[in-house]
Short mmCIF file of C-alpha atoms in Angstrom, two decimals:
data_model
loop_
_atom_site.label_atom_id
_atom_site.label_comp_id
_atom_site.label_asym_id
_atom_site.label_seq_id
_atom_site.Cartn_x
_atom_site.Cartn_y
_atom_site.Cartn_z
CA MET A 1085 13.58 18.54 16.61
CA THR A 1086 14.69 17.54 13.14
CA VAL A 1087 12.42 16.94 10.20
CA ASP A 1088 13.03 13.97 7.89
CA LEU A 1089 12.97 15.46 4.39
CA ARG A 1090 13.96 12.29 2.56
CA TYR A 1091 10.73 11.76 0.64
CA ASP A 1092 11.14 12.39 -3.07
CA ILE A 1093 7.72 13.99 -3.50
CA TRP A 1094 8.69 16.60 -0.90
CA LEU A 1095 12.16 17.17 -2.35
CA ASP A 1096 10.97 17.51 -5.95
CA PRO A 1097 7.22 18.19 -5.94
CA ASP A 1098 7.18 19.38 -9.56
CA ASN A 1099 8.41 16.05 -10.97
CA THR A 1100 4.84 14.81 -11.41
CA PRO A 1101 5.64 12.25 -14.16
CA LEU A 1102 8.11 10.46 -11.86
CA HIS A 1103 5.74 10.45 -8.88
CA GLN A 1104 2.87 9.13 -11.00
CA ALA A 1105 5.07 6.43 -12.57
CA VAL A 1106 6.26 5.27 -9.14
CA GLU A 1107 2.71 5.21 -7.77
CA GLN A 1108 1.40 3.23 -10.76
CA ASP A 1109 4.24 0.74 -10.42
CA LEU A 1110 3.71 0.52 -6.67
CA GLU A 1111 0.03 -0.30 -7.17
CA ARG A 1112 1.05 -3.00 -9.66
CA PHE A 1113 3.60 -4.29 -7.13
CA PHE A 1114 0.89 -4.63 -4.47
CA MET A 1115 -1.45 -6.39 -6.92
CA GLU A 1116 1.29 -8.90 -7.68
CA ARG A 1117 1.90 -9.48 -3.97
CA PHE A 1118 -1.82 -10.17 -3.43
CA ALA A 1119 -1.53 -13.03 -5.92
CA ASP A 1120 0.80 -14.75 -3.44
CA TYR A 1121 -2.09 -15.18 -0.98
CA PRO A 1122 -5.39 -17.05 -1.02
CA HIS A 1123 -8.51 -14.92 -0.73
CA ILE A 1124 -8.13 -12.47 2.14
CA ARG A 1125 -11.03 -11.63 4.42
CA LEU A 1126 -11.31 -7.93 5.14
CA PHE A 1127 -11.75 -6.86 8.72
CA GLY A 1128 -15.19 -7.39 10.17
CA ALA A 1129 -16.62 -5.93 13.35
CA ASP A 1130 -13.23 -4.85 14.73
CA PRO A 1131 -11.05 -3.03 12.17
CA TYR A 1132 -8.50 -2.37 14.95
CA ASP A 1133 -7.75 -6.06 15.52
CA TYR A 1134 -4.05 -5.87 14.65
CA ASP A 1135 -3.76 -9.65 14.59
CA ALA A 1136 -6.38 -9.96 11.84
CA PRO A 1137 -4.86 -11.33 8.61
CA PHE A 1138 -5.66 -8.18 6.60
CA ASN A 1139 -3.98 -5.90 9.15
CA ARG A 1140 -0.89 -8.10 9.31
CA LEU A 1141 -0.75 -8.16 5.50
CA TYR A 1142 -1.03 -4.36 5.39
CA LEU A 1143 1.91 -3.89 7.75
CA ALA A 1144 4.08 -6.42 5.93
CA LEU A 1145 3.35 -5.01 2.49
CA MET A 1146 3.93 -1.41 3.58
CA ALA A 1147 7.47 -2.40 4.55
CA ARG A 1148 7.98 -4.39 1.34
CA GLY A 1149 6.58 -1.54 -0.78
CA GLU A 1150 8.92 0.97 0.82
CA GLU A 1151 11.89 -1.34 0.20
CA TYR A 1152 10.77 -1.99 -3.39
CA CYS A 1153 10.63 1.74 -4.18
CA ALA A 1154 14.08 2.30 -2.71
CA ARG A 1155 15.62 -0.65 -4.55
CA HIS A 1156 13.86 -0.41 -7.92
CA TRP A 1157 13.35 3.34 -8.29
CA GLN A 1158 15.89 4.79 -5.80
CA TYR A 1159 12.80 6.62 -4.54
CA ALA A 1160 11.60 7.29 -1.00
CA ALA A 1161 7.80 7.06 -1.04
CA THR A 1162 5.85 8.79 1.71
CA PRO A 1163 3.67 6.71 4.01
CA GLY A 1164 0.70 8.43 2.36
CA GLN A 1165 1.77 7.30 -1.12
CA LEU A 1166 2.25 3.73 0.09
CA HIS A 1167 -1.13 3.74 1.84
CA ARG A 1168 -2.98 5.20 -1.15
CA CYS A 1169 -1.40 2.74 -3.62
CA PHE A 1170 -2.09 -0.21 -1.31
CA PHE A 1171 -5.78 0.58 -0.93
CA SER A 1172 -6.15 1.39 -4.61
CA ALA A 1173 -4.75 -2.08 -5.33
CA VAL A 1174 -7.15 -3.59 -2.78
CA GLY A 1175 -10.03 -1.88 -4.58
CA HIS A 1176 -8.95 -3.29 -7.95
CA SER A 1177 -8.21 -6.79 -6.69
CA ASN A 1178 -10.58 -9.72 -6.59
CA LYS A 1179 -8.62 -11.38 -3.75
CA PHE A 1180 -10.50 -9.72 -0.89
CA LEU A 1181 -13.71 -10.89 0.77
CA ARG A 1182 -15.92 -8.73 2.96
CA ASP A 1183 -17.64 -9.93 6.08
CA PRO A 1184 -21.42 -9.45 6.11
CA ASP A 1185 -21.15 -7.35 9.30
CA ASP A 1186 -18.67 -4.82 7.92
CA GLY A 1187 -21.01 -1.89 8.53
CA ASP A 1188 -21.74 -1.19 4.87
CA SER A 1189 -25.51 -1.44 4.29
CA THR A 1190 -25.04 -1.90 0.52
#
């Protein structure tokens, strides 16, 4: 079994300024991509409905974010970095609507 050690944060964990700059830019990248879409309804009763628009958007933007980092920064972001930046952008965006039955009582 071989381990894929291509991720920059694993290869150079002490280069915190670079990792933070990439993550900030990646969050900005996702925010800009959200502007390309009308309001997006977050998953409702079934968060595992992979055909739901939000889940399809997530998968597409993960691939685009990975490609963006490689092209713009020559940086290999981990899936965890991509995921964290995506959901941080979702939290800061006004493009997402929640269903009333999303399980959150607030």
